[in-house]
XYZ file of C-alpha atoms in Angstrom:
512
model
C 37.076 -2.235 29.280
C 33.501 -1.715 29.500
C 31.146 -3.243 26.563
C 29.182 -1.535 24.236
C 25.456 -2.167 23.993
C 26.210 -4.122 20.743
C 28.736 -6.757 22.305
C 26.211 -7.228 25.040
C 23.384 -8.329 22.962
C 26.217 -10.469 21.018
C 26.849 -12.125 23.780
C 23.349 -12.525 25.299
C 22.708 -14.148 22.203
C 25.966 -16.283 22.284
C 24.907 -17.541 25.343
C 20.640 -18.233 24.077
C 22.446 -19.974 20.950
C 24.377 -22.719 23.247
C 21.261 -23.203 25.628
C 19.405 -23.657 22.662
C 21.733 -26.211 21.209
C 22.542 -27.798 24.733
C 19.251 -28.162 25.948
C 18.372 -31.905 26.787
C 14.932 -30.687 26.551
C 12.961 -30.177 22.910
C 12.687 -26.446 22.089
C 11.390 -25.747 18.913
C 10.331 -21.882 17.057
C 7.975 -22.888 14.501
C 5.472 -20.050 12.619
C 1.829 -19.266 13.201
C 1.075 -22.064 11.146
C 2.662 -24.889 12.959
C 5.676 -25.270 10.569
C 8.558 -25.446 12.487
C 11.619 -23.241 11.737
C 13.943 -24.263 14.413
C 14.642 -27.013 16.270
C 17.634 -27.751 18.741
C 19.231 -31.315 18.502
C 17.312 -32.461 21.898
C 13.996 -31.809 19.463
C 15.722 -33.846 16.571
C 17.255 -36.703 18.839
C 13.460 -37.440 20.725
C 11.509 -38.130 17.237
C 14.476 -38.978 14.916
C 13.701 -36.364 12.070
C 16.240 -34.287 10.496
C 15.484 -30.338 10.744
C 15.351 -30.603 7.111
C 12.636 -33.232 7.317
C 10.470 -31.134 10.320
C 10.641 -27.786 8.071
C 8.423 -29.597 5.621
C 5.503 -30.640 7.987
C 3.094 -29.328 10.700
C 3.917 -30.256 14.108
C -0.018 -31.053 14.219
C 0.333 -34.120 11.298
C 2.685 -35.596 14.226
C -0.217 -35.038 17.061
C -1.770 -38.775 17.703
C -5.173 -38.448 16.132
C -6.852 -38.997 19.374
C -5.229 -35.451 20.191
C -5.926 -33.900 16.957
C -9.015 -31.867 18.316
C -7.614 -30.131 21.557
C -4.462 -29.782 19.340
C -6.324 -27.365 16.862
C -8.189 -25.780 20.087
C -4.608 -24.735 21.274
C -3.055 -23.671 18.396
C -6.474 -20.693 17.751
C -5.336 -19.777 21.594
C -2.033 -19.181 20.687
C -2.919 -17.094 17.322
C -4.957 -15.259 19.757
C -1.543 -14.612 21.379
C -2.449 -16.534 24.540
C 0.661 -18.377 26.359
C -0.372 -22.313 27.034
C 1.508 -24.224 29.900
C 1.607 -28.207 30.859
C -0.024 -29.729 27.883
C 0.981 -33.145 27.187
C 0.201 -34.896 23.718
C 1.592 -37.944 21.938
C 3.809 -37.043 19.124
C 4.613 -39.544 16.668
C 8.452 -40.425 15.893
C 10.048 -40.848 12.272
C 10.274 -45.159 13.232
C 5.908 -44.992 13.600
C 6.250 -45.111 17.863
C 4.680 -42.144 19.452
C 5.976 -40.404 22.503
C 4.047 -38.160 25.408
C 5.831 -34.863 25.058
C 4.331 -32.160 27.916
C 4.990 -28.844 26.830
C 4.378 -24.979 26.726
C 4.275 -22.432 24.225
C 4.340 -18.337 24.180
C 3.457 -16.955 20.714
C 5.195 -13.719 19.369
C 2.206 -12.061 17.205
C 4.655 -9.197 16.152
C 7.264 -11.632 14.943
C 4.736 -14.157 13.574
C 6.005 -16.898 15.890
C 5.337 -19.338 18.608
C 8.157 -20.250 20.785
C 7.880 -23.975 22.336
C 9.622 -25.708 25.620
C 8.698 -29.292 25.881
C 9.400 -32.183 28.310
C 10.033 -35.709 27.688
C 6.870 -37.057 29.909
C 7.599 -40.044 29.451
C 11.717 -39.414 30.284
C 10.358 -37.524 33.582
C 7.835 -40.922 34.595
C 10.728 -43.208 34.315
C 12.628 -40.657 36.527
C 10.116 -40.742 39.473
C 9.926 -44.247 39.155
C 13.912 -44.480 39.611
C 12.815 -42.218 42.630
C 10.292 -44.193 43.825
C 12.630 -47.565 43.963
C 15.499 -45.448 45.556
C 17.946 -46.021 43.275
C 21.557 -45.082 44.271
C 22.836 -42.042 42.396
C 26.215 -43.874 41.845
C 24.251 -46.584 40.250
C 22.730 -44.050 38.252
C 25.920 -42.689 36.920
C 27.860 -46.266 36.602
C 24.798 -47.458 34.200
C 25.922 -43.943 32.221
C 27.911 -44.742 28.745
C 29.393 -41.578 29.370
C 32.615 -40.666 31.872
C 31.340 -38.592 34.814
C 33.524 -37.128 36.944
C 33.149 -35.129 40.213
C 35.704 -32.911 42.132
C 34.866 -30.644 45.471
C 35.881 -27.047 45.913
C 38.815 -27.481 46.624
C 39.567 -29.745 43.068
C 39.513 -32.903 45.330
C 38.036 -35.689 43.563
C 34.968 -36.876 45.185
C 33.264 -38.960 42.506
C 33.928 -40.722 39.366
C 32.344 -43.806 37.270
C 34.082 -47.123 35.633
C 34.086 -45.687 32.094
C 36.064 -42.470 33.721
C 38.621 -44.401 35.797
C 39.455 -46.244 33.096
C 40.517 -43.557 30.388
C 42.443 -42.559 32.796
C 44.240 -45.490 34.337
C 42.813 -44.635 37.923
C 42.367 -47.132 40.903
C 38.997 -47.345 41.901
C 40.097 -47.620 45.703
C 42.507 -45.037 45.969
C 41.780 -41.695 43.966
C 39.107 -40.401 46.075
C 40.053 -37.736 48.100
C 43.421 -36.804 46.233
C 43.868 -33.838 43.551
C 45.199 -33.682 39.969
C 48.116 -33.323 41.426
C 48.489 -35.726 43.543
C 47.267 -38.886 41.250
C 49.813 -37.364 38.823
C 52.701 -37.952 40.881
C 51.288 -41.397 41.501
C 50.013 -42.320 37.567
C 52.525 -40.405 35.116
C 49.913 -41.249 32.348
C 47.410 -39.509 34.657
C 49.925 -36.233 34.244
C 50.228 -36.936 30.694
C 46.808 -36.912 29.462
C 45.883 -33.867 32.203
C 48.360 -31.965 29.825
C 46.366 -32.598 26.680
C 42.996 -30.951 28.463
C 41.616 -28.610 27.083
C 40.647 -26.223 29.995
C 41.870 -26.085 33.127
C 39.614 -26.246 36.195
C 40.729 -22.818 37.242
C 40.055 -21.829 33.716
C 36.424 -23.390 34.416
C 35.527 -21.643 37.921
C 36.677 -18.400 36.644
C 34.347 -18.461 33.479
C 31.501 -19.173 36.021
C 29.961 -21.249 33.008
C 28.985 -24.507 31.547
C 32.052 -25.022 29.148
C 32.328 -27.463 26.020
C 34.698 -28.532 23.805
C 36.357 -31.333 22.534
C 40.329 -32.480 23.207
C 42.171 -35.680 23.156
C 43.442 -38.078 25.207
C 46.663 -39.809 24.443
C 46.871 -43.703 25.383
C 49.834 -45.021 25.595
C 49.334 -48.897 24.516
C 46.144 -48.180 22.404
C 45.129 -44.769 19.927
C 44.523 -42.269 21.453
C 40.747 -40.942 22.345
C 38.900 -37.933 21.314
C 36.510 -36.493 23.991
C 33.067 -34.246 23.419
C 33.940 -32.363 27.539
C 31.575 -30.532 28.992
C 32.618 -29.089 32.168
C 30.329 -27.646 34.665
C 31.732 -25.117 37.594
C 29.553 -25.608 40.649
C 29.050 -22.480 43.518
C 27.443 -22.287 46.784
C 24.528 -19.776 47.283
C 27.300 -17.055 48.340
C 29.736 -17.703 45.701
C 31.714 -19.746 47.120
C 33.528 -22.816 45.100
C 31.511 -26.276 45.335
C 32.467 -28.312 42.962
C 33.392 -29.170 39.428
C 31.247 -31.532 37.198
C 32.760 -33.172 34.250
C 30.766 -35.368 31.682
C 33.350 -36.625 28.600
C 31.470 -38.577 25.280
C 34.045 -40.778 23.374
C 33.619 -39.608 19.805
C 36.633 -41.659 18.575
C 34.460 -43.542 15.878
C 32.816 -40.507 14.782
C 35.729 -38.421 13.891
C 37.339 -40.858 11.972
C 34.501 -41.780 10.091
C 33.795 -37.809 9.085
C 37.347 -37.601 8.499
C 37.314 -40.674 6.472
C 34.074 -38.874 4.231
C 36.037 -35.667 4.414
C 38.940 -37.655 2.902
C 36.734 -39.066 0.327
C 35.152 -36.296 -0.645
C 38.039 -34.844 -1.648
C 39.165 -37.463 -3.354
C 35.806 -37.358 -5.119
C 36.363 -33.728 -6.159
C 39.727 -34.457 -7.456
C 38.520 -37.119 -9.845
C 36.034 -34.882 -10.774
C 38.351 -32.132 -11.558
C 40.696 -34.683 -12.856
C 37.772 -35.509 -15.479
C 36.475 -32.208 -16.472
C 40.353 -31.523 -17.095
C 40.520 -34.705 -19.234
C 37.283 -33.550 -21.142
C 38.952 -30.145 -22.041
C 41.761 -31.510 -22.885
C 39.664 -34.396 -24.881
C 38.155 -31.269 -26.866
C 41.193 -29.203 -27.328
C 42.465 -32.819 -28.997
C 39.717 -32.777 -31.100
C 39.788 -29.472 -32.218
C 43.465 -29.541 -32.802
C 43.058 -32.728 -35.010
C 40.229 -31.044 -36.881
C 42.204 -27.607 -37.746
C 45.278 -29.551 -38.562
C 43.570 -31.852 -41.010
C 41.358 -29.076 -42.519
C 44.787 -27.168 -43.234
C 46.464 -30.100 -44.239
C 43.650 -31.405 -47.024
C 43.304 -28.173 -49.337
C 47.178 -28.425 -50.624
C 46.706 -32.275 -50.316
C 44.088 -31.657 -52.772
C 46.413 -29.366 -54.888
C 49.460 -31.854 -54.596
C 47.247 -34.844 -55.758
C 45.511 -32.590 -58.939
C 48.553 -31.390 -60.152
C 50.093 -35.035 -60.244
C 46.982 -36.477 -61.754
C 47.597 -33.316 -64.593
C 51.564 -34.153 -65.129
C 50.538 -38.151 -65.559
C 47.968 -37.354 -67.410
C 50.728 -35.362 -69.864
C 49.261 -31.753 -69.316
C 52.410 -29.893 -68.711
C 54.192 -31.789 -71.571
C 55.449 -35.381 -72.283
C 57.129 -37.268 -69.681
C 60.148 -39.801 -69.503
C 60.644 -42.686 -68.203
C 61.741 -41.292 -64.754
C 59.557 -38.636 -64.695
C 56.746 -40.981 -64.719
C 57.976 -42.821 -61.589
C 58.691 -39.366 -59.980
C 54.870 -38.543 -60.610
C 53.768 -41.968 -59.288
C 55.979 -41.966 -56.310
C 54.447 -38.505 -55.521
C 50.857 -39.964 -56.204
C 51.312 -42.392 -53.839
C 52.618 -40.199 -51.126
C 49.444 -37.843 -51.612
C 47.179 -41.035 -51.309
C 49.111 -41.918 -48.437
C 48.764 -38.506 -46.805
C 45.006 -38.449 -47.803
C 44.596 -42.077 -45.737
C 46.092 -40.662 -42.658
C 44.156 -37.195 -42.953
C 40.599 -39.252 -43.080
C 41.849 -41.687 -39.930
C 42.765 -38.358 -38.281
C 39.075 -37.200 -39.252
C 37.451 -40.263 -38.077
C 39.393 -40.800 -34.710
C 38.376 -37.549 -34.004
C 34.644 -37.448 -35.168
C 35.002 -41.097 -32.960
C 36.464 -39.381 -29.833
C 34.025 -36.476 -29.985
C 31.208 -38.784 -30.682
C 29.977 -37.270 -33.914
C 30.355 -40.652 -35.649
C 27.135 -41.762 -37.351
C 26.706 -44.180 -39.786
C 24.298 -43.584 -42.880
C 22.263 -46.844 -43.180
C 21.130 -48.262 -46.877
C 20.837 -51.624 -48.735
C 23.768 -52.041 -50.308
C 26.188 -55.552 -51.818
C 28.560 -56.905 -49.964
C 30.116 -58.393 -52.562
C 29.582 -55.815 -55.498
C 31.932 -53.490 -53.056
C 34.533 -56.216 -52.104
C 34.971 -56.308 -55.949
C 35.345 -52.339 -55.719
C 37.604 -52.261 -53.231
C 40.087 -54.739 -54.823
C 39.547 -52.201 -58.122
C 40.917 -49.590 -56.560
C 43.458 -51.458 -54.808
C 44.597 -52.928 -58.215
C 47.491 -51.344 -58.833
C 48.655 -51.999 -55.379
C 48.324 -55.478 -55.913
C 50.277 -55.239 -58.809
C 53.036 -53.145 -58.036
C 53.633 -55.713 -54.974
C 53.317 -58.619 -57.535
C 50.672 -60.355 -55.568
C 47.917 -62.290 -57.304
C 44.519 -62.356 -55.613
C 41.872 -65.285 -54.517
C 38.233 -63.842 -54.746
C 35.493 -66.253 -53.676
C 31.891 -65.085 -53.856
C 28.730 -66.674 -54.149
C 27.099 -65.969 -57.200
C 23.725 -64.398 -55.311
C 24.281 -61.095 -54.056
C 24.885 -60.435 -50.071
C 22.801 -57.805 -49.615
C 22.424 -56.357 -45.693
C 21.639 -53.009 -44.301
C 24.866 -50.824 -44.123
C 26.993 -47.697 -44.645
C 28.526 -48.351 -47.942
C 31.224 -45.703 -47.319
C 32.240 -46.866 -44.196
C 32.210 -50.628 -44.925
C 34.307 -49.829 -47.576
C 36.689 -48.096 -45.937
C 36.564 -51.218 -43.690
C 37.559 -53.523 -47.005
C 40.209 -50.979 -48.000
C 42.230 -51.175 -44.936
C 42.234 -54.789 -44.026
C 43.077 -55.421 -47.608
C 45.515 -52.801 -47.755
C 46.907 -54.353 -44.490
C 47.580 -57.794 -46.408
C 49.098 -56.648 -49.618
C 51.737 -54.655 -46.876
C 52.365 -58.205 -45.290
C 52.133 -60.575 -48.089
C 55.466 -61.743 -49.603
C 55.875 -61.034 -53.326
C 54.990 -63.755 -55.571
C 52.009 -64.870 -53.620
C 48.381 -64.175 -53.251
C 45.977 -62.557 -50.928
C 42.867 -64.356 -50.588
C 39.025 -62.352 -49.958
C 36.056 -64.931 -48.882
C 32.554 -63.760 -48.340
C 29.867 -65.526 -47.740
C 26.172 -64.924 -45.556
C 26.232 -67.383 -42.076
C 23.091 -67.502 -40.073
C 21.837 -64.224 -39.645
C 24.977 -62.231 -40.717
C 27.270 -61.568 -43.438
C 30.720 -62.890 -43.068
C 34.255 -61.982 -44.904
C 38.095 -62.437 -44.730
C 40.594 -60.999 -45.857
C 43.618 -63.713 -45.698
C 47.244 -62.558 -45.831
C 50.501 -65.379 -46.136
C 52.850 -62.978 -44.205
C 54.904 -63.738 -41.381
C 52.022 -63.656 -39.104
C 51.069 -62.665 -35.102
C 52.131 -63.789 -31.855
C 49.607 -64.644 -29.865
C 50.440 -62.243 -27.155
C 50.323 -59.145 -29.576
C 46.901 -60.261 -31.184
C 45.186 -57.939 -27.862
C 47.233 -54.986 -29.551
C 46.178 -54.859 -32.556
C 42.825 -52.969 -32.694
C 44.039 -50.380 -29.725
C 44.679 -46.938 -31.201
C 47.437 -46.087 -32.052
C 48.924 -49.362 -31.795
C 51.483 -50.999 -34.141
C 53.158 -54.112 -34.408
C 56.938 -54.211 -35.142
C 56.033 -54.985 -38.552
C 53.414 -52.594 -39.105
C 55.624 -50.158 -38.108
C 57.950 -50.505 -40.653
C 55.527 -50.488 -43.382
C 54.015 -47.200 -42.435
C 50.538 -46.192 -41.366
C 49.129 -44.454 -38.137
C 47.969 -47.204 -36.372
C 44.105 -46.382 -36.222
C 43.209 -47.924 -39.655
C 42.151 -50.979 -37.319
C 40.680 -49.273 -34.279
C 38.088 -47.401 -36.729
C 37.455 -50.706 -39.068
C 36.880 -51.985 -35.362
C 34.258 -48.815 -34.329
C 32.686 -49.014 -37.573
C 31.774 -52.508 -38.072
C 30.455 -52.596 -33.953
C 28.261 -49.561 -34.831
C 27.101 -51.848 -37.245
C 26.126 -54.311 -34.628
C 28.932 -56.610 -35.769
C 32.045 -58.123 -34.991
C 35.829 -58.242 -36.012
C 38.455 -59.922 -35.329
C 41.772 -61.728 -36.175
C 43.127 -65.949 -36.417
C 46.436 -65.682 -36.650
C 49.807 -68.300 -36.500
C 53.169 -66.960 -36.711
C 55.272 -67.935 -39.588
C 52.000 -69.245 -41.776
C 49.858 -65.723 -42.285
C 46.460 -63.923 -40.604
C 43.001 -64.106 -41.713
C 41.431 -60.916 -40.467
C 37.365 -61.272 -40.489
C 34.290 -59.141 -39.414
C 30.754 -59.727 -39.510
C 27.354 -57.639 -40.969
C 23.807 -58.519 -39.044
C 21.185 -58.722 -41.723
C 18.784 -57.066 -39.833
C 18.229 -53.396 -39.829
C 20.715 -50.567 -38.047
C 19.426 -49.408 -34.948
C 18.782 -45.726 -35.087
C 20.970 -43.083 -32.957
C-alpha cells in the first residue's frame, strides 16, 4: 500500500526524533539568542545539566572566558545566517570542570533558530591516542561495561565480550563459529532466554535499521535481568547481509528503583486522597454536630422554661409528687443542656474554631461559684464538701467561662463517684509561677492501666459509664486548660479515691 505524503513526513520525522535521541554526539536547537530549546541526552550526559536547567541559560555563560570574545564573533555570523564548521571551545560542566567541545552550527533565520552538531574533542583525542598505541579492538570492547555481541551474515557468532558470555551462560572457547541454534541445543538456558528476545535477527535485517528496545532475560539461579538492546543490522556495499551488532545495558537497578518511586507515589496519592477524604468527612462531622445541636437547644430551651414556670407554681400549686416529677425533668434538661455544649465544644475543637477569651479573673471567687451551682447536687447525693482557700485572692489571666466549665465537670465527676455520706474535697492554692487546684473524690478509684483512657474522647470507664455522660467532659477540660498553657491530670489508687488536678500559668495568654 503506497504512503501518503503525510505518513512519509511522519516517518521522516520518526526516524530524525530517534537520531536525535540516539546520538552519542551533543546536538542541541537553541534560539537566536543562545538559549537552548532542545537538547538530546548525549548534550545532557557531556555537561551534567538537566534540559530544564540548560533552557534557563545561554550556551555563551558556559563558554570559558578565555573564549568569550570569538564566542560573541560567531554567534553575529550566525544571526547573519552564516553556517560555522570545526570550532572548538571549552564549555563548562554543572560539577565546575570544563570540556573542549568542537562543533558546527547552521542557523534557520526563517524559523528563528540555530541548529548545533558538536564533538566531544576531547572523547575524539583519547580515541587517536588508543590509535596511536594500537590497542586491540577486543580489548576495547572487553574494557566495555556493556554486553557486545557480534554475529556474521550468516547469524554465526563471530564476536562477543565477558559481560555477554556470561548473561548468557556461554563458553568462551567454544561458541564462536556456531549459531543460535546450535548453542541452544548445547545450553538449554541459552534457548530459554533466546525465547524472551525481543526481536529476532531476521526481524532485524529485514527492518534494515538500528533497532531498540528493552526485554528480559530470565536466570535461572538468580532474578532475572532487564536489558536496554540495541541491535544493529550490518550490509555489504551491494546489499548483501554482513553482520549483526548487538550492544545490551543492564538496567536491572534502574527499573526497580522507578518502579519502587512509581509504587510510592502511589502510595503517596492514596494517603493523600485518604486525607482529603478524612477532612470531608471531618467537616461533614462537624456540620452534622452543629445542625443537630442547634435543633436540639431551642425545645431544650422550651423544656427547661416551662419546668422552671411549673416549680416556680405558674400553672397552679403542686404536690408532693408533682414536685419531684418537675425536678426529675429539670435535671434531665440540665443534663441534655451539658451534653449539647460538649457536642458544641468538641466540634468548635475539631474544626479549630476554639478560642479562648483572656481576662483577669479569681480562681477562687469561681471555685466558690461553681460549688454554688453545684449545691444542690451535693445535696441531693448527701455529700458534704472540704473547701480550702487561701484567704488572698488567686488571680491569673484566664477565660472565666471556660475555666469554669473546667471546675464544673471535674466536680461534677466526684459528686458521681463519691459514696453517700462522705465529702468531696476542692484545694487551691498558687505554686511557683502557676495556679494549682484539686478536686478530690473518695470513690472506688482508677486502675492504673485505665488512667491513659481517661482524657481520650469519647472514652469512659466502666464506672463512668454507668453514671451517664458523653465521655468528652474530660477531653475538653483537657483542651481548655492546655490552651491555657497549663496542665491536667489525675493521682489515682483503686479502692481509696482520685484527686484530679490542673494548673493556670500566671503569666499572660499567648494570642492566636
Amino acid at each position: 500500500m503506497k504512503q501518503t505524503k503525510t505518513e512519509e513526513d511522519r516517518g521522516a520525522q520518526g526516524w530524525t526524533d530517534r537520531m536525535f535521541a540516539l546520538s552519542p554526539e551533543p546536538i542541541c536547537l537553541m534560539r537566536l539568542d543562545g538559549v537552548p530549546e532542545q537538547v538530546n541526552p548525549a548534550f545532557t550526559q557531556l555537561l551534567g545539566y538537566t534540559s530544564e536547567d540548560l533552557a534557563r541559560v545561554m550556551l555563551l555563560s558556559l563558554v570559558h572566558p578565555d573564549e568569550r570574545a570569538a564566542t560573541l564573533a560567531i554567534r553575529d555570523r550566525l544571526r547573519a545566517g552564516e553556517a560555522v564548521t570545526g570550532v572548538t571551545h571549552r564549555m563548562r560542566a554543572k560539577d565546575g570542570h570544563y570540556h573542549r567541545i568542537e562543533w558546527s552550527a547552521w542557523p534557520d533565520l526563517e524559523e528563528g533558530r540555530v541548529y548545533v552538531l558538536g564533538r566531544n574533542a576531547q572523547r575524539l583525542q583519547q580515541r587517536a591516542d588508543l590509535q596511536a598505541h594500537d590497542i586491540p579492538l577486543d580489548t576495547l570492547i572487553e574494557a566495555l561495561p556493556d554486553m557486545v555481541f557480534l554475529k556474521d551474515g550468516r547469524g554465526r557468532w563471530v564476536l562477543a565480550n565477558a559481560q555477554g558470555l556470561h548473561l548468557f551462560r556461554l563458553d568462551p572457547g567454544t561458541y564462536q563459529g556456531k549459531t543460535d541454534l546450535e548453542l541452544g541445543v548445547q545450553n538449554p538456558f541459552f534457548q530459554e532466554a533466546l525465547e524472551g528476545c525481543y526481536l529476532t535477527d531476521e526481524e532485524a535485517w529485514h527492518a534494515r535499521e538500528l533497532r531498540l528496545a528493552e526485554e528480559t532475560i530470565l536466570q535461572p539461579d538468580s532474578p532475572d535481568r532487564i536489558l536496554e538492546t540495541i541491535k544493529v543490522p550490518l550490509f555489504h556495499p551491494d546489499g548483501s547481509r554482513k553482520g549483526m551488532l548487538v550492544v545490551g545495558r543492564d538496567v536491572t537497578e534502574r527499573k526497580r528503583a522507578q518502579a519502587e518511586r512509581e509504587r510510592l507515589l502511589v502510595k503517596e496519592q492514596k494517603a493523600s486522597s485518604e486525607l482529603e477524604a478524612a477532612r470531608r468527612l471531618g467537616d461533614l462531622k462537624n456540620n452534622f454536630v452543629n445542625a443537630v445541636s442547634h435543633d436540639l437547644r431551642v425545645p431544650l430551651t422550651s423544656i427547661m422554661g416551662y419546668a422552671e414556670f411549673l416549680a416556680d407554681g405558674l400553672g397552679g400549686s403542686l404536690s408532693e409528687t408533682q414536685e419531684a416529677y418537675v425536678q426529675q425533668i429539670e435535671q434531665s434538661a440540665r443534663r441534655l443542656e451539658a451534653l449539647v455544649n460538649d457536642l458544641l465544644d468538641f466540634a468548635r475543637i475539631d474544626a479549630g474554631t476554639f478560642r479562648l477569651k483572656s481576662e483577669e479573673a479569681d480562681l477562687s471567687l469561681m471555685i466558690r461559684e461553681s460549688i454554688e451551682c453545684l449545691h444542690p447536687q451535693l445535696e441531693a447525693a448527701r455529700l458534704g464538701l472540704e473547701l480550702e482557700l487561701p484567704k488572698a485572692p488567686l488571680r491569673a489571666p484566664m477565660d472565666p467561662q471556660r475555666i469554669e466549665q473546667v471546675l464544673i465537670n471535674l466536680l461534677s465527676n466526684a459528686i458521681k463517684f463519691t459514696p453517700e455520706g462522705q465529702s468531696v474535697r476542692v484545694r487551691a492554692q498558687a505554686r511557683d509561677e502557676s495556679l494549682y487546684c484539686e478536686v478530690v473524690d473518695t470513690g472506688e478509684g482508677i486502675a492504673p492501666e485505665e488512667l491513659p483512657k481517661l482524657f481520650a474522647r469519647f472514652s469512659q470507664l466502666e464506672g463512668g459509664i454507668k453514671k451517664g455522660g458523653t465521655g468528652l467532659g474530660l477531653n475538653i477540660s483537657k483542651t481548655i486548660v492546655e490552651a491555657h498553657g497549663g496542665h491536667i491530670g489525675v493521682d489515682s489508687i483503686p479502692g481509696e479515691g482520685s484527686t484530679f488536678w490542673f494548673t493556670l500559668p500566671l503569666s499572660p495568654l499567648k494570642e492566636d
